[in-house]
Amino acid sequence: MIAEYKPKFMLQLLFWTAVFMINLGPEWQRLSGIREAIEVGGLTTVLQGLLYVLAHNLWVPRLLNKEKIALFFLAFLLSALFAAELYILVSYLYLEPAYPLTYGAFYLDKLADYSLLERLGFSFLIKYILLSKLPTLSFPAVILIAVSFYQQQKQLLALKQQKQEAELNALKNQLNPHFIFNTLNNIYSMAINGSTHTAEAIAKLSGIFDYVLYQCNERYVSLTAEIDMINNYIALESLRYGDRVQVSFHHNTKNTSAKVAPLLYLSLVENAFKHGASQALNQAEIDIDINADDHCVTFNIRNTKPNHPGISQAKTAIGSDNLKKQLELLYPGVYQLHINETDTEYFVSLELPSRGGDGG
């Protein structure tokens, strides 16, 4: 614990030492000695420290952190005025009598005719002296509160990012087992039926696993890699369904450096096969189209629906809610998702910035 606070203590010590030297400034040349210099510079430094402690421990948590901005500035100003009056009081009662030939002479030339009450009052000259003290007394507190506020906001941002990453990883972990279970079940069905394409399906699945396990750890991946993964998945599913599904996959990537969040499209493609091809009595159709330019990536997918009454793909698609939650985390306020369902087909359009959540 001591080692943890030592760097903070040293920084505080260096900061207040620098403040003391600034307060002393050129006045040391007219002072009688080290003791007077310490007392004159120390008075201002102590009042600055008290003002900071009062603001940091009282006004910031009770007013500033609760967004009572006007009340915070009013309280801080009144505290600074009180500190300025206290400076005048100590100066009158101690510093001027203790050092009449140096410190006292400097002030008594101008203030000899003023009593204590007058010097604490509101004559023009006293107003000037009083108000001139406010910036001097306030600047250390302002600096330290600003630094503290910056660090607090930085910590809050880091905590928010950690929370988002945790939620995103949870969503990915929810999606991946679901996808893996379905795919292994499909290969198992192929093996049971004695399909000659079982080995090829396992090879395609291996390529998908490699992508999911080793290339999807980044927040955003290249669109080219995502397209390759979709091609592998389509090939895998085509081996299973054969002539029962007709798949059309077009991609026009003018922006070869485009990046997107990984695995977002996978749930949509998987749903198209699951709710279109697997339940179709006749041949199913799946059309996928990806277009990328310098600004956005547009993903469109359409699949025909089986002619069974009462089946709604929008209600049964497990990955849809997962997808929407990931989009809110990765692309808050900058994505466009449109879902349209008719009696015969299901259509999804997803538009994303081409280089991550900020589009930059």
CSV table of C-alpha atoms in Angstrom, one decimal:
chain,number,residue,atom,x,y,z
A,1,MET,CA,0.0,0.0,0.0
A,2,ILE,CA,2.8,2.4,0.9
A,3,ALA,CA,4.6,1.7,-2.4
A,4,GLU,CA,1.3,2.3,-4.3
A,5,TYR,CA,0.9,5.8,-2.9
A,6,LYS,CA,4.5,6.9,-3.0
A,7,PRO,CA,4.5,8.0,-6.7
A,8,LYS,CA,1.3,10.1,-6.1
A,9,PHE,CA,2.9,11.6,-2.9
A,10,MET,CA,6.0,12.6,-4.8
A,11,LEU,CA,4.0,14.2,-7.6
A,12,GLN,CA,2.0,16.1,-5.1
A,13,LEU,CA,5.2,17.3,-3.4
A,14,LEU,CA,6.8,18.4,-6.6
A,15,PHE,CA,3.6,20.2,-7.7
A,16,TRP,CA,3.2,22.2,-4.4
A,17,THR,CA,6.9,22.9,-4.3
A,18,ALA,CA,6.6,24.5,-7.8
A,19,VAL,CA,3.5,26.4,-6.7
A,20,PHE,CA,5.4,27.7,-3.7
A,21,MET,CA,8.3,28.9,-5.9
A,22,ILE,CA,5.8,30.6,-8.2
A,23,ASN,CA,4.1,32.3,-5.3
A,24,LEU,CA,7.4,33.6,-4.0
A,25,GLY,CA,8.4,34.8,-7.4
A,26,PRO,CA,10.5,38.0,-7.5
A,27,GLU,CA,9.4,39.0,-4.0
A,28,TRP,CA,12.3,37.1,-2.4
A,29,GLN,CA,14.6,39.9,-3.5
A,30,ARG,CA,12.9,42.4,-1.1
A,31,LEU,CA,12.4,40.0,1.8
A,32,SER,CA,14.7,40.0,4.9
A,33,GLY,CA,15.6,36.3,4.9
A,34,ILE,CA,14.6,32.7,4.4
A,35,ARG,CA,12.1,32.7,7.3
A,36,GLU,CA,10.2,35.6,5.8
A,37,ALA,CA,10.3,34.1,2.4
A,38,ILE,CA,8.9,30.8,3.7
A,39,GLU,CA,6.2,32.6,5.7
A,40,VAL,CA,5.2,34.9,2.8
A,41,GLY,CA,5.2,32.3,0.1
A,42,GLY,CA,3.9,29.6,2.5
A,43,LEU,CA,0.8,31.7,3.4
A,44,THR,CA,-0.4,31.8,-0.2
A,45,THR,CA,0.5,28.2,-0.7
A,46,VAL,CA,-1.4,27.0,2.4
A,47,LEU,CA,-4.5,28.9,1.4
A,48,GLN,CA,-4.2,27.5,-2.1
A,49,GLY,CA,-4.0,24.0,-0.6
A,50,LEU,CA,-7.0,24.6,1.7
A,51,LEU,CA,-9.0,25.9,-1.2
A,52,TYR,CA,-8.1,22.7,-3.3
A,53,VAL,CA,-9.0,20.4,-0.4
A,54,LEU,CA,-12.3,22.1,0.2
A,55,ALA,CA,-13.2,22.0,-3.5
A,56,HIS,CA,-12.0,18.5,-4.1
A,57,ASN,CA,-13.6,16.9,-1.1
A,58,LEU,CA,-16.8,19.0,-0.9
A,59,TRP,CA,-17.7,20.9,-3.9
A,60,VAL,CA,-16.7,18.4,-6.6
A,61,PRO,CA,-18.5,15.3,-5.2
A,62,ARG,CA,-21.6,17.2,-4.0
A,63,LEU,CA,-22.0,19.6,-6.9
A,64,LEU,CA,-19.7,19.1,-9.9
A,65,ASN,CA,-20.2,15.3,-10.1
A,66,LYS,CA,-23.9,15.8,-9.8
A,67,GLU,CA,-23.9,18.2,-12.7
A,68,LYS,CA,-24.8,21.2,-10.6
A,69,ILE,CA,-22.3,23.4,-12.5
A,70,ALA,CA,-23.5,26.8,-11.6
A,71,LEU,CA,-23.6,26.0,-7.9
A,72,PHE,CA,-20.1,24.5,-8.1
A,73,PHE,CA,-18.7,27.7,-9.6
A,74,LEU,CA,-20.6,29.8,-7.1
A,75,ALA,CA,-19.3,27.8,-4.1
A,76,PHE,CA,-15.7,27.8,-5.5
A,77,LEU,CA,-15.8,31.6,-6.0
A,78,LEU,CA,-17.1,32.2,-2.5
A,79,SER,CA,-14.4,29.9,-1.1
A,80,ALA,CA,-11.8,31.8,-3.1
A,81,LEU,CA,-13.1,35.1,-1.8
A,82,PHE,CA,-13.0,33.8,1.8
A,83,ALA,CA,-9.4,32.6,1.2
A,84,ALA,CA,-8.5,36.1,-0.1
A,85,GLU,CA,-10.0,37.8,3.0
A,86,LEU,CA,-8.1,35.3,5.2
A,87,TYR,CA,-4.9,36.3,3.4
A,88,ILE,CA,-5.6,40.0,4.2
A,89,LEU,CA,-6.3,39.1,7.8
A,90,VAL,CA,-3.1,37.1,8.4
A,91,SER,CA,-1.1,39.7,6.5
A,92,TYR,CA,-2.5,42.5,8.7
A,93,LEU,CA,-2.2,40.7,12.0
A,94,TYR,CA,1.1,38.9,11.6
A,95,LEU,CA,3.2,39.5,8.4
A,96,GLU,CA,3.2,43.3,8.4
A,97,PRO,CA,4.1,43.7,12.2
A,98,ALA,CA,6.6,40.8,12.0
A,99,TYR,CA,8.5,42.3,9.0
A,100,PRO,CA,7.8,46.1,9.1
A,101,LEU,CA,10.9,47.1,7.1
A,102,THR,CA,10.3,44.7,4.2
A,103,TYR,CA,6.9,43.1,3.9
A,104,GLY,CA,5.1,45.7,5.9
A,105,ALA,CA,6.7,48.7,4.2
A,106,PHE,CA,5.6,47.4,0.8
A,107,TYR,CA,1.9,47.4,1.8
A,108,LEU,CA,1.8,50.2,4.4
A,109,ASP,CA,2.9,52.8,1.8
A,110,LYS,CA,-0.5,52.2,0.2
A,111,LEU,CA,-2.6,51.0,3.0
A,112,ALA,CA,-1.3,52.8,6.1
A,113,ASP,CA,-4.6,54.8,6.6
A,114,TYR,CA,-6.8,51.7,6.4
A,115,SER,CA,-8.0,49.9,9.5
A,116,LEU,CA,-8.5,46.1,9.5
A,117,LEU,CA,-12.2,46.4,8.9
A,118,GLU,CA,-11.6,48.8,6.0
A,119,ARG,CA,-9.0,46.5,4.5
A,120,LEU,CA,-11.5,43.6,4.7
A,121,GLY,CA,-14.2,45.9,3.3
A,122,PHE,CA,-15.1,47.1,-0.2
A,123,SER,CA,-13.2,50.3,-1.0
A,124,PHE,CA,-12.0,50.5,-4.6
A,125,LEU,CA,-8.4,49.7,-3.7
A,126,ILE,CA,-9.3,46.8,-1.5
A,127,LYS,CA,-11.6,45.4,-4.3
A,128,TYR,CA,-8.6,45.5,-6.6
A,129,ILE,CA,-6.3,43.7,-4.1
A,130,LEU,CA,-9.0,41.2,-3.2
A,131,LEU,CA,-10.0,40.4,-6.8
A,132,SER,CA,-6.3,40.2,-7.9
A,133,LYS,CA,-5.8,37.4,-5.3
A,134,LEU,CA,-8.5,35.2,-6.8
A,135,PRO,CA,-6.6,33.9,-9.8
A,136,THR,CA,-3.5,33.3,-7.7
A,137,LEU,CA,-5.4,31.4,-5.0
A,138,SER,CA,-7.5,29.5,-7.5
A,139,PHE,CA,-5.0,28.3,-10.1
A,140,PRO,CA,-3.6,25.2,-8.3
A,141,ALA,CA,-7.1,23.9,-7.4
A,142,VAL,CA,-8.3,24.5,-11.0
A,143,ILE,CA,-5.3,22.5,-12.4
A,144,LEU,CA,-5.6,19.6,-10.0
A,145,ILE,CA,-9.4,19.4,-10.4
A,146,ALA,CA,-9.0,19.4,-14.2
A,147,VAL,CA,-6.4,16.7,-14.0
A,148,SER,CA,-8.5,14.6,-11.7
A,149,PHE,CA,-11.6,15.1,-13.9
A,150,TYR,CA,-9.6,14.0,-16.9
A,151,GLN,CA,-8.3,10.9,-15.2
A,152,GLN,CA,-11.8,10.0,-13.9
A,153,GLN,CA,-13.3,10.3,-17.4
A,154,LYS,CA,-10.4,8.2,-18.8
A,155,GLN,CA,-11.1,5.5,-16.2
A,156,LEU,CA,-14.9,5.6,-16.9
A,157,LEU,CA,-14.1,5.3,-20.6
A,158,ALA,CA,-11.8,2.3,-20.0
A,159,LEU,CA,-14.4,0.7,-17.8
A,160,LYS,CA,-17.1,1.2,-20.5
A,161,GLN,CA,-14.8,-0.3,-23.1
A,162,GLN,CA,-14.0,-3.3,-20.9
A,163,LYS,CA,-17.8,-3.8,-20.3
A,164,GLN,CA,-18.4,-3.6,-24.1
A,165,GLU,CA,-15.6,-6.0,-24.8
A,166,ALA,CA,-17.0,-8.4,-22.2
A,167,GLU,CA,-20.5,-8.2,-23.6
A,168,LEU,CA,-19.2,-8.6,-27.2
A,169,ASN,CA,-17.2,-11.6,-26.2
A,170,ALA,CA,-20.2,-13.1,-24.5
A,171,LEU,CA,-22.3,-12.6,-27.6
A,172,LYS,CA,-19.6,-14.2,-29.8
A,173,ASN,CA,-19.3,-17.1,-27.4
A,174,GLN,CA,-23.1,-17.5,-27.6
A,175,LEU,CA,-23.0,-17.4,-31.4
A,176,ASN,CA,-20.0,-19.7,-32.0
A,177,PRO,CA,-21.3,-22.8,-30.1
A,178,HIS,CA,-24.6,-22.4,-31.8
A,179,PHE,CA,-22.9,-22.3,-35.2
A,180,ILE,CA,-20.5,-25.1,-34.4
A,181,PHE,CA,-23.3,-27.3,-33.1
A,182,ASN,CA,-25.4,-26.8,-36.2
A,183,THR,CA,-22.5,-27.4,-38.6
A,184,LEU,CA,-21.3,-30.6,-36.8
A,185,ASN,CA,-24.8,-31.9,-36.8
A,186,ASN,CA,-25.0,-31.3,-40.6
A,187,ILE,CA,-21.7,-33.2,-41.1
A,188,TYR,CA,-22.9,-36.0,-38.9
A,189,SER,CA,-26.1,-36.3,-41.0
A,190,MET,CA,-23.9,-36.4,-44.1
A,191,ALA,CA,-21.7,-39.2,-42.6
A,192,ILE,CA,-24.8,-41.2,-41.5
A,193,ASN,CA,-26.2,-41.0,-45.1
A,194,GLY,CA,-22.8,-42.1,-46.5
A,195,SER,CA,-22.2,-38.9,-48.4
A,196,THR,CA,-19.0,-38.9,-50.5
A,197,HIS,CA,-18.6,-35.2,-49.6
A,198,THR,CA,-18.1,-35.8,-45.9
A,199,ALA,CA,-14.3,-35.4,-46.0
A,200,GLU,CA,-14.6,-32.2,-48.1
A,201,ALA,CA,-17.1,-30.8,-45.6
A,202,ILE,CA,-14.7,-31.5,-42.7
A,203,ALA,CA,-12.0,-29.6,-44.6
A,204,LYS,CA,-14.3,-26.6,-45.2
A,205,LEU,CA,-15.2,-26.7,-41.5
A,206,SER,CA,-11.6,-26.7,-40.6
A,207,GLY,CA,-11.0,-23.5,-42.6
A,208,ILE,CA,-14.0,-21.9,-40.9
A,209,PHE,CA,-12.7,-23.0,-37.4
A,210,ASP,CA,-9.3,-21.5,-38.3
A,211,TYR,CA,-11.0,-18.2,-39.1
A,212,VAL,CA,-13.2,-18.2,-36.0
A,213,LEU,CA,-10.5,-19.2,-33.5
A,214,TYR,CA,-7.5,-17.3,-34.8
A,215,GLN,CA,-8.5,-14.4,-37.0
A,216,CYS,CA,-11.6,-13.1,-35.2
A,217,ASN,CA,-9.9,-11.8,-32.1
A,218,GLU,CA,-9.6,-8.3,-33.4
A,219,ARG,CA,-12.5,-5.9,-33.2
A,220,TYR,CA,-12.6,-5.4,-36.9
A,221,VAL,CA,-11.2,-7.7,-39.7
A,222,SER,CA,-10.8,-7.2,-43.4
A,223,LEU,CA,-13.9,-7.6,-45.5
A,224,THR,CA,-11.9,-9.9,-47.9
A,225,ALA,CA,-11.3,-12.4,-45.0
A,226,GLU,CA,-15.0,-12.3,-44.1
A,227,ILE,CA,-16.0,-13.0,-47.7
A,228,ASP,CA,-13.6,-16.0,-47.8
A,229,MET,CA,-15.3,-17.3,-44.7
A,230,ILE,CA,-18.8,-16.9,-46.2
A,231,ASN,CA,-17.6,-18.7,-49.3
A,232,ASN,CA,-16.4,-21.6,-47.2
A,233,TYR,CA,-19.7,-21.8,-45.3
A,234,ILE,CA,-21.7,-21.7,-48.6
A,235,ALA,CA,-19.6,-24.5,-50.0
A,236,LEU,CA,-20.1,-26.5,-46.8
A,237,GLU,CA,-23.8,-26.1,-46.8
A,238,SER,CA,-24.0,-26.7,-50.6
A,239,LEU,CA,-22.4,-30.1,-50.0
A,240,ARG,CA,-25.1,-30.9,-47.6
A,241,TYR,CA,-28.2,-29.7,-49.6
A,242,GLY,CA,-27.0,-30.3,-53.1
A,243,ASP,CA,-29.6,-29.4,-55.7
A,244,ARG,CA,-32.1,-28.5,-53.0
A,245,VAL,CA,-30.7,-25.0,-52.8
A,246,GLN,CA,-29.6,-22.5,-55.4
A,247,VAL,CA,-27.1,-20.0,-54.0
A,248,SER,CA,-26.0,-16.8,-55.7
A,249,PHE,CA,-23.1,-14.8,-54.0
A,250,HIS,CA,-21.9,-11.6,-55.6
A,251,HIS,CA,-19.4,-9.2,-54.0
A,252,ASN,CA,-18.1,-6.0,-55.4
A,253,THR,CA,-15.3,-4.6,-53.2
A,254,LYS,CA,-14.0,-1.4,-54.8
A,255,ASN,CA,-12.6,-0.6,-51.4
A,256,THR,CA,-10.1,-3.4,-50.8
A,257,SER,CA,-9.0,-2.0,-47.4
A,258,ALA,CA,-12.6,-2.1,-46.0
A,259,LYS,CA,-13.0,-3.6,-42.5
A,260,VAL,CA,-16.0,-4.9,-40.7
A,261,ALA,CA,-16.7,-6.6,-37.4
A,262,PRO,CA,-16.2,-10.4,-37.8
A,263,LEU,CA,-19.0,-13.0,-37.9
A,264,LEU,CA,-21.8,-10.5,-38.2
A,265,TYR,CA,-22.8,-11.8,-41.6
A,266,LEU,CA,-22.4,-15.4,-40.6
A,267,SER,CA,-25.6,-15.4,-38.5
A,268,LEU,CA,-27.6,-14.0,-41.4
A,269,VAL,CA,-26.2,-16.6,-43.9
A,270,GLU,CA,-26.7,-19.4,-41.4
A,271,ASN,CA,-30.3,-18.3,-40.9
A,272,ALA,CA,-31.0,-18.2,-44.6
A,273,PHE,CA,-29.9,-21.8,-44.9
A,274,LYS,CA,-31.6,-23.0,-41.7
A,275,HIS,CA,-34.9,-21.3,-42.3
A,276,GLY,CA,-34.9,-21.4,-46.1
A,277,ALA,CA,-33.2,-24.5,-47.4
A,278,SER,CA,-33.6,-26.9,-44.5
A,279,GLN,CA,-37.4,-26.5,-44.4
A,280,ALA,CA,-38.1,-26.2,-48.1
A,281,LEU,CA,-40.0,-28.9,-49.9
A,282,ASN,CA,-39.0,-27.6,-53.3
A,283,GLN,CA,-35.8,-25.9,-54.4
A,284,ALA,CA,-34.8,-23.0,-52.2
A,285,GLU,CA,-33.1,-19.8,-53.3
A,286,ILE,CA,-30.5,-17.7,-51.5
A,287,ASP,CA,-29.1,-14.5,-52.9
A,288,ILE,CA,-26.2,-12.7,-51.2
A,289,ASP,CA,-24.8,-9.4,-52.4
A,290,ILE,CA,-21.9,-7.4,-50.8
A,291,ASN,CA,-20.9,-4.0,-52.1
A,292,ALA,CA,-18.0,-1.9,-50.5
A,293,ASP,CA,-16.9,1.6,-51.3
A,294,ASP,CA,-14.9,4.2,-49.5
A,295,HIS,CA,-17.7,5.0,-47.1
A,296,CYS,CA,-19.8,1.9,-46.3
A,297,VAL,CA,-20.3,-1.8,-46.8
A,298,THR,CA,-23.7,-2.9,-47.8
A,299,PHE,CA,-24.7,-6.5,-47.3
A,300,ASN,CA,-28.0,-7.8,-48.7
A,301,ILE,CA,-29.3,-11.3,-48.4
A,302,ARG,CA,-32.6,-12.8,-49.6
A,303,ASN,CA,-33.9,-16.3,-49.2
A,304,THR,CA,-37.1,-18.0,-50.2
A,305,LYS,CA,-39.4,-19.3,-47.5
A,306,PRO,CA,-40.9,-22.8,-47.3
A,307,ASN,CA,-44.6,-22.9,-48.1
A,308,HIS,CA,-45.7,-23.9,-44.6
A,309,PRO,CA,-48.4,-21.9,-42.9
A,310,GLY,CA,-47.5,-20.4,-39.5
A,311,ILE,CA,-43.7,-20.3,-40.0
A,312,SER,CA,-42.1,-16.9,-39.4
A,313,GLN,CA,-38.4,-16.6,-39.9
A,314,ALA,CA,-38.2,-13.3,-38.1
A,315,LYS,CA,-39.5,-15.0,-34.9
A,316,THR,CA,-37.5,-18.2,-35.1
A,317,ALA,CA,-34.1,-16.8,-36.1
A,318,ILE,CA,-31.9,-17.4,-33.0
A,319,GLY,CA,-29.0,-15.2,-34.3
A,320,SER,CA,-31.2,-12.1,-35.0
A,321,ASP,CA,-31.2,-10.8,-31.4
A,322,ASN,CA,-27.5,-11.6,-31.1
A,323,LEU,CA,-26.8,-9.6,-34.3
A,324,LYS,CA,-28.7,-6.6,-33.1
A,325,LYS,CA,-26.9,-6.5,-29.7
A,326,GLN,CA,-23.5,-6.8,-31.4
A,327,LEU,CA,-24.4,-3.9,-33.8
A,328,GLU,CA,-25.4,-1.7,-30.9
A,329,LEU,CA,-22.0,-2.4,-29.3
A,330,LEU,CA,-19.8,-2.1,-32.4
A,331,TYR,CA,-21.7,0.5,-34.5
A,332,PRO,CA,-23.8,2.6,-32.1
A,333,GLY,CA,-25.9,4.9,-34.1
A,334,VAL,CA,-24.1,4.4,-37.4
A,335,TYR,CA,-25.5,1.2,-38.8
A,336,GLN,CA,-28.7,0.6,-40.8
A,337,LEU,CA,-30.5,-2.8,-40.5
A,338,HIS,CA,-33.6,-3.4,-42.5
A,339,ILE,CA,-35.6,-6.7,-42.3
A,340,ASN,CA,-38.5,-7.4,-44.6
A,341,GLU,CA,-40.6,-10.6,-44.6
A,342,THR,CA,-43.3,-11.6,-46.9
A,343,ASP,CA,-45.2,-14.9,-47.4
A,344,THR,CA,-42.6,-16.1,-49.9
A,345,GLU,CA,-39.3,-14.6,-48.9
A,346,TYR,CA,-37.2,-13.1,-46.2
A,347,PHE,CA,-34.9,-10.1,-46.9
A,348,VAL,CA,-32.2,-8.4,-44.8
A,349,SER,CA,-30.1,-5.4,-45.7
A,350,LEU,CA,-27.2,-4.3,-43.4
A,351,GLU,CA,-25.2,-1.2,-44.0
A,352,LEU,CA,-22.0,-0.5,-42.0
A,353,PRO,CA,-19.2,2.0,-42.1
A,354,SER,CA,-16.3,0.5,-44.1
A,355,ARG,CA,-13.6,1.0,-41.5
A,356,GLY,CA,-15.0,0.2,-38.1
A,357,GLY,CA,-17.6,1.7,-35.8
A,358,ASP,CA,-16.4,5.3,-36.3
A,359,GLY,CA,-16.2,5.1,-40.0
A,360,GLY,CA,-12.6,6.3,-39.8
